[in-house]
Coordinates of N, CA, C and O in Angstrom, one line a residue:
M27 N -12.3 24.0 -5.1 CA -10.9 24.3 -4.5 C -10.3 23.0 -4.0 O -11.1 22.3 -3.2
T28 N -9.0 22.8 -3.9 CA -8.4 21.6 -3.3 C -8.1 21.8 -1.8 O -7.1 22.8 -1.7
S29 N -8.2 21.1 -0.8 CA -7.5 21.2 0.5 C -6.1 20.5 0.3 O -5.9 19.7 -0.6
P30 N -5.4 20.9 1.5 CA -3.9 20.4 1.4 C -4.2 18.9 1.9 O -5.5 18.4 2.4
V31 N -3.3 18.2 1.8 CA -3.2 16.7 2.2 C -3.5 16.7 3.5 O -2.7 17.3 4.4
R32 N -4.5 15.8 4.2 CA -4.7 15.8 5.5 C -4.4 14.3 5.9 O -4.6 13.5 5.3
T33 N -3.3 14.2 7.0 CA -3.1 13.1 7.5 C -3.6 12.7 8.7 O -3.5 13.4 9.7
A34 N -4.2 11.2 8.8 CA -4.7 10.8 10.0 C -4.8 9.4 10.1 O -4.6 8.9 9.3
H35 N -4.5 9.0 11.6 CA -4.5 7.6 11.8 C -5.9 7.0 11.9 O -6.9 8.1 11.8
T36 N -6.2 5.8 11.4 CA -7.6 5.4 11.3 C -8.5 5.5 12.5 O -9.6 6.0 12.5
A37 N -7.9 5.8 13.5 CA -8.5 5.8 14.9 C -9.2 7.3 14.9 O -10.0 7.6 15.9
D38 N -8.5 8.4 14.0 CA -8.8 9.5 14.4 C -9.8 10.2 13.1 O -10.2 11.1 12.8
L39 N -10.2 9.1 12.2 CA -11.0 9.2 11.4 C -12.8 9.1 11.8 O -13.0 8.1 12.4
A40 N -13.5 9.9 11.5 CA -14.9 10.0 11.9 C -15.4 8.8 11.2 O -15.1 8.5 10.0
P41 N -16.6 8.1 11.7 CA -17.3 7.2 10.8 C -17.9 7.5 9.6 O -17.6 6.8 8.4
A42 N -18.2 8.9 9.4 CA -18.4 9.4 8.0 C -17.3 9.4 7.0 O -17.5 9.4 5.9
E43 N -16.3 9.7 7.5 CA -14.9 9.8 6.9 C -14.5 8.9 6.4 O -14.3 8.2 5.3
L44 N -14.7 7.5 7.3 CA -14.3 6.1 6.9 C -15.4 5.7 5.8 O -15.1 5.0 4.7
E45 N -16.5 6.1 5.8 CA -17.7 5.7 4.8 C -17.2 6.4 3.5 O -17.6 5.7 2.5
A46 N -16.8 7.5 3.4 CA -16.5 8.3 2.1 C -15.4 7.6 1.6 O -15.1 7.5 0.4
V47 N -14.2 7.1 2.5 CA -13.1 6.5 1.9 C -13.6 5.1 1.1 O -13.4 5.0 0.2
R48 N -14.5 4.5 2.0 CA -14.9 3.2 1.3 C -15.5 3.3 -0.1 O -15.4 2.6 -1.0
D49 N -16.4 4.4 -0.1 CA -17.2 4.7 -1.1 C -16.2 5.1 -2.5 O -16.4 4.5 -3.6
L50 N -15.5 6.0 -2.2 CA -14.2 6.2 -3.0 C -13.5 4.9 -3.7 O -13.5 4.8 -4.8
L51 N -13.2 4.2 -2.8 CA -12.6 3.0 -3.0 C -13.4 2.0 -4.0 O -13.1 1.3 -4.9
D52 N -14.6 1.6 -3.5 CA -15.7 0.9 -4.2 C -15.8 1.4 -5.7 O -15.9 0.5 -6.6
V53 N -15.9 2.7 -6.1 CA -16.4 3.1 -7.4 C -14.8 3.1 -8.0 O -14.9 2.7 -9.1
A54 N -13.7 3.6 -7.3 CA -12.5 3.5 -8.1 C -12.1 2.3 -8.9 O -11.5 2.3 -9.7
F55 N -12.4 1.2 -7.9 CA -11.9 -0.1 -8.2 C -13.0 -0.8 -8.9 O -12.9 -2.3 -9.0
D56 N -14.0 -0.1 -9.4 CA -15.2 -0.7 -10.4 C -15.7 -2.0 -9.8 O -15.7 -2.9 -10.6
G57 N -15.9 -2.3 -8.6 CA -16.6 -3.3 -7.9 C -15.5 -4.6 -7.7 O -15.9 -5.5 -7.3
D58 N -14.1 -4.1 -7.8 CA -13.2 -5.2 -7.7 C -12.6 -4.7 -6.4 O -11.5 -4.8 -6.3
F59 N -13.3 -4.4 -5.1 CA -12.8 -4.0 -4.0 C -13.5 -4.7 -2.9 O -14.7 -4.5 -2.6
G60 N -13.0 -5.5 -2.1 CA -13.8 -6.4 -1.3 C -13.6 -6.1 0.2 O -12.7 -5.1 0.6
D61 N -14.3 -6.7 1.1 CA -13.9 -6.5 2.6 C -12.6 -6.6 2.9 O -12.1 -5.9 3.9
D62 N -11.9 -7.8 2.6 CA -10.4 -7.9 2.7 C -9.4 -6.8 2.4 O -8.8 -6.5 3.1
D63 N -10.0 -6.4 1.2 CA -9.1 -5.2 0.5 C -9.2 -4.0 1.7 O -8.2 -3.2 1.9
W64 N -10.3 -3.8 1.9 CA -10.6 -2.6 2.9 C -9.8 -2.7 4.2 O -9.3 -1.8 4.6
D65 N -9.8 -4.0 4.9 CA -9.4 -4.5 6.0 C -7.8 -4.1 6.2 O -7.5 -3.7 6.8
H66 N -7.3 -4.4 4.9 CA -5.9 -4.3 4.8 C -5.4 -2.9 4.8 O -4.1 -2.6 5.1
G67 N -6.3 -1.8 4.5 CA -5.7 -0.5 4.7 C -6.5 0.3 6.0 O -6.0 1.1 6.3
L68 N -7.0 -0.5 7.0 CA -7.2 -0.2 8.2 C -6.0 -0.2 9.2 O -5.3 -1.2 9.4
G69 N -6.0 0.7 10.4 CA -4.8 0.5 11.4 C -3.6 1.3 10.9 O -2.7 1.1 12.0
G70 N -3.8 2.1 10.1 CA -2.5 2.9 9.8 C -2.6 4.4 9.8 O -3.9 4.9 10.1
M71 N -1.8 4.9 8.8 CA -1.9 6.4 8.6 C -2.7 6.3 7.2 O -2.5 5.7 6.3
H72 N -3.7 7.4 7.1 CA -4.3 7.9 5.8 C -3.9 9.2 5.3 O -3.6 10.0 6.2
A73 N -3.7 9.2 4.2 CA -3.6 10.8 3.2 C -5.1 10.9 2.7 O -5.2 10.0 1.8
L74 N -5.5 12.0 3.1 CA -6.9 12.5 2.2 C -6.6 13.8 1.8 O -6.0 14.7 2.4
V75 N -7.3 13.8 0.5 CA -7.2 15.3 -0.1 C -8.9 15.4 -0.5 O -9.4 14.5 -1.2
H76 N -9.5 16.7 -0.1 CA -10.8 17.1 -0.4 C -10.9 18.1 -1.4 O -10.0 18.9 -1.6
D77 N -11.8 18.2 -2.0 CA -12.2 19.5 -2.8 C -13.6 19.8 -2.9 O -14.2 19.3 -1.9
D78 N -14.2 20.6 -3.4 CA -15.5 21.1 -3.4 C -16.5 20.2 -3.4 O -17.9 20.1 -2.9
A79 N -16.3 18.9 -4.1 CA -17.3 18.0 -4.4 C -17.0 16.7 -3.3 O -17.8 15.8 -3.2
G80 N -16.1 16.9 -2.3 CA -15.9 16.0 -1.4 C -14.6 15.4 -1.4 O -13.3 15.9 -1.8
L81 N -14.5 13.9 -1.0 CA -13.2 13.3 -0.8 C -12.9 13.3 -2.4 O -13.4 12.4 -3.1
A82 N -11.7 13.6 -2.6 CA -11.1 13.4 -4.2 C -9.9 12.5 -4.1 O -10.0 11.9 -5.2
A83 N -9.1 12.1 -3.2 CA -8.0 11.2 -3.2 C -7.8 10.6 -1.8 O -8.0 11.4 -1.1
H84 N -7.3 9.5 -1.9 CA -6.9 8.8 -0.5 C -6.0 7.9 -0.9 O -5.7 7.3 -1.9
G85 N -5.2 7.3 0.3 CA -4.2 6.3 0.3 C -3.9 6.1 1.8 O -4.1 6.8 2.4
A86 N -3.4 5.0 2.2 CA -3.0 4.7 3.4 C -1.7 3.8 3.5 O -1.2 3.3 2.5
V87 N -1.2 3.9 4.4 CA 0.3 3.0 4.8 C 0.1 2.4 6.2 O -0.4 3.0 7.1
V88 N 0.1 1.1 6.4 CA 0.2 0.3 7.4 C 1.4 -0.5 7.4 O 2.0 -0.5 6.7
M89 N 1.5 -1.1 8.7 CA 2.6 -1.6 9.1 C 2.6 -3.2 8.9 O 1.7 -3.8 9.1
R90 N 3.7 -3.9 8.2 CA 3.8 -5.4 7.9 C 5.2 -5.6 8.1 O 6.2 -4.8 8.2
R91 N 5.3 -6.8 8.3 CA 6.9 -7.4 8.2 C 7.1 -8.1 7.2 O 6.2 -8.8 6.7
V92 N 8.4 -7.7 6.5 CA 9.0 -8.5 5.4 C 10.1 -8.9 5.9 O 11.1 -8.2 6.2
R93 N 10.4 -10.2 5.5 CA 11.7 -10.7 5.8 C 12.5 -10.9 4.4 O 12.1 -11.3 3.1
H94 N 13.8 -10.3 4.4 CA 14.6 -10.0 3.4 C 16.1 -10.5 4.0 O 16.4 -9.9 4.9
R95 N 16.8 -11.3 3.2 CA 18.0 -12.0 3.6 C 18.2 -12.1 5.1 O 19.1 -11.8 5.8
G96 N 17.0 -12.9 5.5 CA 17.1 -13.4 7.0 C 16.7 -12.3 7.8 O 16.7 -12.5 9.3
R97 N 16.3 -11.2 7.8 CA 15.7 -10.2 8.6 C 14.5 -9.8 8.3 O 14.3 -9.6 7.2
W98 N 13.9 -9.7 9.3 CA 12.5 -9.2 9.3 C 12.6 -7.5 9.4 O 12.9 -7.0 10.3
L99 N 12.0 -6.9 8.3 CA 12.0 -5.4 8.1 C 10.6 -4.8 8.6 O 9.4 -5.3 8.0
R100 N 10.7 -3.8 9.2 CA 9.4 -3.0 9.5 C 8.9 -2.3 8.1 O 9.9 -1.8 7.7
T101 N 7.9 -2.6 7.7 CA 7.6 -2.1 6.3 C 6.3 -1.3 6.3 O 5.1 -1.8 6.7
G102 N 6.5 -0.3 5.8 CA 5.0 0.4 5.5 C 4.5 0.0 4.2 O 5.3 0.4 3.1
Y103 N 3.5 -0.5 4.1 CA 2.8 -1.1 2.9 C 1.6 -0.1 2.6 O 0.7 0.2 3.5
V104 N 1.9 0.3 1.2 CA 0.9 1.3 0.9 C -0.4 0.6 0.3 O -0.3 -0.3 -0.5
E105 N -1.6 1.3 0.7 CA -2.8 0.5 0.4 C -4.0 1.5 -0.2 O -3.7 2.6 0.5
N106 N -4.8 1.0 -0.9 CA -6.1 1.8 -1.0 C -5.9 3.3 -1.5 O -6.5 4.2 -1.0
V107 N -5.1 3.3 -2.6 CA -5.0 4.4 -3.1 C -5.7 4.6 -4.3 O -5.9 3.8 -5.1
A108 N -6.5 5.9 -4.3 CA -7.2 6.0 -5.3 C -7.5 7.7 -5.5 O -7.6 8.3 -4.5
V109 N -8.2 7.8 -6.6 CA -8.4 9.3 -6.9 C -9.9 9.2 -7.7 O -10.0 8.3 -8.4
R110 N -10.7 10.1 -7.2 CA -12.0 10.1 -7.9 C -12.0 10.3 -9.4 O -10.9 11.3 -9.7
A111 N -12.7 9.6 -10.1 CA -12.6 9.7 -11.6 C -12.5 11.4 -12.2 O -11.8 11.4 -13.0
D112 N -13.3 12.2 -11.7 CA -13.2 13.3 -12.4 C -12.2 14.3 -11.8 O -11.8 15.5 -12.3
A113 N -11.3 13.6 -10.9 CA -10.2 14.2 -10.2 C -8.8 13.8 -10.6 O -7.6 14.2 -10.1
R114 N -8.8 12.7 -11.6 CA -7.7 12.4 -12.1 C -6.9 12.9 -13.0 O -7.3 13.7 -13.8
R115 N -5.6 12.4 -13.0 CA -4.6 13.3 -13.8 C -4.5 14.8 -13.5 O -4.4 15.7 -14.3
T116 N -4.9 15.1 -12.3 CA -4.7 16.5 -11.9 C -3.6 16.5 -10.7 O -3.5 17.7 -10.2
G117 N -2.8 15.7 -10.5 CA -1.7 15.4 -9.6 C -2.1 15.2 -8.2 O -1.1 15.1 -7.2
L118 N -3.2 14.9 -8.0 CA -3.6 14.5 -6.4 C -3.3 13.1 -6.0 O -2.7 13.0 -4.7
G119 N -3.1 12.3 -7.1 CA -2.5 10.9 -6.6 C -1.1 11.2 -6.2 O -0.3 10.5 -5.3
G120 N -0.3 11.8 -6.8 CA 1.2 12.3 -6.5 C 1.2 12.9 -5.2 O 2.1 12.7 -4.0
L121 N 0.2 14.0 -4.9 CA 0.2 14.5 -3.4 C 0.0 13.5 -2.4 O 0.6 13.5 -1.3
V122 N -1.1 12.6 -2.6 CA -1.3 11.7 -1.5 C 0.0 10.6 -1.4 O 0.4 10.5 -0.2
M123 N 0.7 10.4 -2.7 CA 1.9 9.6 -2.2 C 3.2 10.3 -1.8 O 3.9 9.6 -0.9
A124 N 3.2 11.3 -2.0 CA 4.2 12.3 -1.5 C 4.1 12.1 0.0 O 5.0 12.1 0.9
E125 N 2.9 12.3 0.6 CA 2.8 12.2 2.1 C 2.8 10.7 2.7 O 3.6 10.5 3.6
L126 N 2.6 9.7 1.8 CA 2.6 8.3 2.3 C 4.0 8.0 2.4 O 4.7 7.2 3.1
E127 N 5.1 8.6 1.2 CA 6.2 8.4 1.2 C 7.0 8.9 2.5 O 7.9 8.2 2.8
R128 N 6.6 10.3 2.7 CA 7.2 10.6 4.0 C 7.2 9.9 5.1 O 8.0 9.8 5.7
V129 N 5.9 9.3 5.1 CA 5.6 8.4 6.4 C 6.4 7.0 6.5 O 7.2 6.8 7.4
V130 N 6.8 6.5 5.0 CA 7.6 5.4 4.8 C 8.9 5.7 5.1 O 9.7 5.1 5.9
D131 N 9.5 7.0 4.6 CA 10.6 7.0 4.7 C 11.2 7.5 6.1 O 12.5 7.0 6.5
R132 N 10.4 7.8 7.0 CA 10.7 8.3 8.3 C 10.5 7.3 9.4 O 11.0 7.4 10.2
G133 N 9.4 6.4 8.9 CA 9.2 5.5 10.0 C 9.3 4.1 9.9 O 8.9 3.2 10.6
Y134 N 9.7 3.6 8.5 CA 9.9 2.2 8.2 C 11.4 2.0 7.6 O 12.0 3.0 7.1
D135 N 11.8 0.9 7.7 CA 12.7 0.2 6.9 C 12.6 0.0 5.6 O 13.7 0.3 4.6
L136 N 11.4 -0.1 5.0 CA 11.0 -0.7 3.6 C 9.9 -0.2 3.3 O 8.7 -0.1 4.1
G137 N 9.4 0.4 2.2 CA 8.3 0.6 1.8 C 7.9 -0.3 0.7 O 9.0 -0.9 0.0
A138 N 6.6 -0.9 0.8 CA 6.2 -1.9 -0.4 C 4.7 -1.8 -0.7 O 3.9 -1.1 0.2
L139 N 4.3 -2.1 -2.0 CA 3.0 -1.9 -2.4 C 2.7 -2.9 -3.6 O 4.0 -3.5 -4.1
S140 N 1.5 -3.3 -3.6 CA 1.1 -4.2 -5.0 C 0.2 -3.2 -5.7 O -0.7 -2.5 -5.6
A141 N 0.7 -3.1 -7.2 CA 0.2 -2.1 -8.1 C -0.5 -2.8 -9.0 O -0.1 -3.9 -9.7
S142 N -1.6 -2.2 -9.6 CA -2.3 -2.7 -10.9 C -1.5 -1.9 -11.9 O -0.5 -1.2 -11.8
D143 N -1.9 -2.5 -13.2 CA -1.1 -1.9 -14.4 C -1.3 -0.4 -14.6 O -0.4 0.1 -14.9
D144 N -2.7 0.1 -14.2 CA -2.9 1.4 -14.3 C -2.1 2.2 -13.1 O -1.7 3.4 -13.6
G145 N -1.9 1.6 -12.1 CA -1.4 2.4 -11.0 C 0.2 2.5 -10.9 O 0.8 3.4 -10.7
A146 N 0.8 1.3 -11.9 CA 2.2 1.4 -11.8 C 3.1 2.5 -12.3 O 4.2 2.9 -11.8
R147 N 2.6 3.2 -13.2 CA 3.2 4.4 -13.8 C 3.4 5.5 -12.7 O 4.4 6.1 -12.6
L148 N 2.4 5.7 -12.0 CA 2.5 6.7 -10.9 C 3.7 6.4 -9.8 O 4.4 7.0 -9.6
Y149 N 3.8 5.0 -9.5 CA 4.7 4.6 -8.5 C 6.1 4.6 -9.1 O 7.1 5.2 -8.3
T150 N 6.1 4.3 -10.3 CA 7.6 4.1 -10.9 C 7.9 5.5 -11.2 O 9.2 5.8 -11.1
S151 N 7.1 6.4 -11.7 CA 7.3 7.7 -11.8 C 7.9 8.6 -10.5 O 8.7 9.7 -10.5
R152 N 7.6 7.9 -9.5 CA 8.1 8.6 -7.8 C 9.4 7.6 -7.4 O 9.6 8.0 -6.1
G153 N 10.0 6.8 -8.3 CA 11.0 6.2 -7.8 C 10.8 4.8 -6.9 O 11.8 4.2 -6.6
W154 N 9.5 4.3 -7.1 CA 9.4 3.2 -6.5 C 9.9 2.1 -7.6 O 9.8 2.2 -8.9
E155 N 10.5 0.8 -7.0 CA 11.1 -0.1 -7.9 C 10.2 -1.3 -8.1 O 9.9 -1.7 -7.0
Q156 N 10.2 -1.7 -9.3 CA 9.6 -3.0 -9.5 C 10.4 -4.1 -9.0 O 11.6 -4.3 -9.2
W157 N 9.5 -4.9 -8.0 CA 10.6 -6.1 -7.5 C 10.6 -7.2 -8.4 O 9.6 -7.6 -8.9
T158 N 11.8 -7.7 -8.8 CA 12.1 -8.7 -9.9 C 12.6 -10.0 -9.3 O 12.6 -10.9 -10.0
G159 N 12.3 -10.1 -8.1 CA 12.6 -11.2 -7.4 C 11.2 -12.4 -6.9 O 10.3 -11.8 -7.3
Q160 N 11.4 -13.2 -6.4 CA 10.3 -14.1 -5.9 C 9.6 -13.2 -4.6 O 10.2 -12.6 -3.9
V161 N 8.3 -13.5 -4.8 CA 7.4 -13.0 -3.4 C 6.8 -13.9 -2.7 O 6.1 -15.1 -3.6
H162 N 6.8 -14.2 -1.5 CA 6.2 -15.4 -0.8 C 5.3 -14.5 0.5 O 5.6 -13.6 0.8
A163 N 4.7 -15.4 1.2 CA 4.0 -15.2 2.4 C 4.2 -16.1 3.4 O 4.2 -17.6 3.1
L164 N 4.3 -15.9 4.7 CA 4.3 -17.0 5.8 C 3.0 -17.2 6.0 O 2.1 -16.5 6.8
S165 N 2.4 -18.3 5.5 CA 1.1 -18.9 5.9 C 0.9 -19.5 7.3 O 1.8 -20.5 7.6
P166 N -0.3 -19.3 8.0 CA -0.3 -20.0 9.2 C -0.4 -21.5 9.2 O -0.4 -22.3 10.0
R167 N -0.8 -21.8 8.0 CA -1.3 -23.4 7.7 C 0.0 -24.1 6.8 O 0.2 -25.2 7.4
D168 N 0.5 -23.5 5.9 CA 1.4 -24.1 5.1 C 2.7 -23.7 5.1 O 3.5 -24.0 4.0
G169 N 3.1 -22.8 5.9 CA 4.3 -22.2 6.3 C 4.8 -21.0 5.0 O 3.6 -20.5 4.7
I170 N 6.1 -21.0 4.4 CA 6.2 -20.2 3.6 C 5.5 -20.7 1.9 O 6.1 -21.7 1.7
V171 N 4.8 -19.9 1.3 CA 4.3 -20.1 0.2 C 4.4 -19.1 -0.7 O 4.7 -17.8 -0.4
R172 N 4.8 -19.3 -2.1 CA 5.2 -18.6 -3.0 C 3.9 -17.9 -3.5 O 3.0 -18.5 -3.8
L173 N 3.8 -16.5 -4.0 CA 2.8 -15.7 -4.4 C 3.2 -15.3 -5.8 O 3.3 -14.2 -6.1
P174 N 3.3 -16.3 -6.8 CA 3.4 -16.0 -8.1 C 2.7 -14.8 -8.8 O 3.2 -14.0 -9.7
D175 N 1.5 -14.7 -8.6 CA 0.5 -13.6 -9.0 C 1.1 -12.2 -8.4 O 0.5 -11.4 -9.1
E176 N 1.7 -12.2 -7.3 CA 2.4 -10.9 -6.8 C 3.7 -10.3 -7.6 O 3.9 -9.2 -7.4
E177 N 4.3 -11.6 -8.3 CA 5.3 -11.3 -8.8 C 5.3 -10.4 -10.1 O 4.5 -10.7 -10.9
G178 N 6.0 -9.4 -10.2 CA 5.9 -8.4 -11.4 C 5.0 -7.1 -11.0 O 4.9 -6.0 -11.5
G179 N 4.1 -7.5 -9.8 CA 3.2 -6.2 -9.5 C 3.6 -5.7 -8.1 O 3.0 -4.8 -7.7
T180 N 4.7 -6.2 -7.5 CA 5.2 -5.7 -6.2 C 6.3 -4.7 -6.5 O 7.4 -4.9 -7.4
Y181 N 6.1 -3.5 -5.7 CA 7.2 -2.4 -5.9 C 7.6 -2.1 -4.3 O 6.8 -2.1 -3.5
V182 N 8.8 -1.6 -4.5 CA 9.3 -1.3 -3.4 C 10.2 0.0 -3.5 O 10.5 0.6 -4.2
R183 N 10.2 0.6 -1.9 CA 11.3 1.6 -1.6 C 12.0 1.4 -0.6 O 11.6 1.0 0.5
A184 N 13.4 1.4 -0.7 CA 14.2 0.8 0.1 C 14.2 1.6 1.4 O 14.5 0.8 2.6
A185 N 13.7 2.7 1.5 CA 14.0 3.6 2.9 C 15.0 3.4 3.6 O 16.3 3.5 3.1
R186 N 15.1 3.0 4.9 CA 16.0 2.7 5.7 C 17.1 1.4 5.4 O 18.1 1.1 6.2
A187 N 16.2 0.4 5.0 CA 16.9 -0.8 4.7 C 18.0 -0.8 3.8 O 18.9 -2.0 3.8
G188 N 18.2 0.2 3.0 CA 19.4 0.1 2.2 C 19.1 -1.0 0.7 O 17.8 -1.1 0.4
S189 N 20.0 -1.1 0.2 CA 19.8 -1.8 -1.0 C 19.1 -3.3 -0.9 O 19.5 -3.8 0.2
L190 N 18.4 -3.6 -1.6 CA 17.8 -5.1 -1.6 C 18.2 -5.7 -2.7 O 18.9 -5.3 -3.5
D191 N 18.2 -7.3 -2.3 CA 18.8 -8.3 -3.4 C 17.8 -9.0 -4.0 O 17.1 -9.9 -3.4
P192 N 17.3 -8.7 -5.4 CA 16.4 -9.4 -5.9 C 16.6 -10.7 -6.0 O 15.7 -11.8 -6.4
G193 N 17.7 -11.4 -6.1 CA 18.2 -13.0 -5.8 C 17.7 -13.5 -4.7 O 17.8 -14.7 -4.5
R194 N 17.3 -12.9 -3.8 CA 16.8 -13.3 -2.3 C 15.3 -13.0 -2.4 O 14.8 -11.7 -2.6
E195 N 14.4 -13.7 -1.7 CA 13.0 -13.6 -1.9 C 12.6 -12.4 -0.7 O 13.4 -12.3 0.0
L196 N 11.4 -11.9 -0.9 CA 10.7 -11.2 0.0 C 9.6 -12.1 0.6 O 9.0 -12.7 -0.2
V197 N 9.5 -12.3 1.9 CA 8.4 -13.0 2.6 C 7.6 -12.2 3.4 O 8.2 -11.5 4.4
F198 N 6.4 -11.9 2.7 CA 5.5 -11.1 3.8 C 4.8 -11.7 4.8 O 4.6 -12.9 4.8
D199 N 4.5 -10.9 5.9 CA 3.5 -11.4 7.0 C 2.3 -11.9 6.2 O 2.0 -11.3 5.2
W200 N 1.5 -12.9 6.9 CA 0.4 -13.1 6.6 C -1.0 -12.3 6.7 O -0.9 -11.5 7.9
R201 N -1.8 -12.0 5.8 CA -3.0 -11.3 5.8 C -4.1 -12.2 5.3 O -4.2 -12.8 4.1
D202 N -5.4 -12.2 6.0 CA -6.4 -12.9 5.5 C -6.7 -12.2 4.0 O -6.6 -11.0 3.7
G203 N -7.3 -13.2 3.0 CA -7.4 -12.7 1.7 C -6.3 -12.6 0.7 O -6.8 -12.4 -0.5
D204 N -5.0 -12.9 1.2 CA -4.2 -12.7 0.4 C -3.8 -14.0 -0.5 O -3.4 -14.0 -1.7
V205 N -4.1 -15.3 0.1 CA -4.1 -16.5 -0.7 C -5.2 -17.3 -0.3 O -5.6 -17.5 0.8
L206 N -5.8 -17.8 -1.2 CA -7.2 -18.7 -1.2 C -6.7 -20.0 -0.7 O -5.7 -20.6 -1.2

């Protein structure tokens, strides 16, 4: 039996819950999930779904700042979305995303995420739009740097920001592990 989605801030998750989330992510991303990836999903709101076998699905939304058209937008950035292998294609990813979207829509100017090819279908089916413009980050050492590897894999949800102009870049705040 699947539980309803539970939403909690990182500070309200017990150490054992955080360990279960990290374990789920390590397995779901097949060894391509590092400490920086883990750190990026902490400090915000988590959506968790449990079933009889334990943690079945997870996602988080953390605050970032993104500059667009000269304005820094409060951005709910979706991170660490995963569904346990035996629970995939059962709607749990959609349940998690619905809760994260509620947080984004009510608390932020903009929603954003970086999607794998496998994850992109989930996000576009829920109305997230692939960003067709340039993507940059504000580096502490080099100023604004372009992130061509993020272009095509960045998705946005306008929330309160209204329409966005893909002719103008998105400039994300800096996070360790984003650019080597």
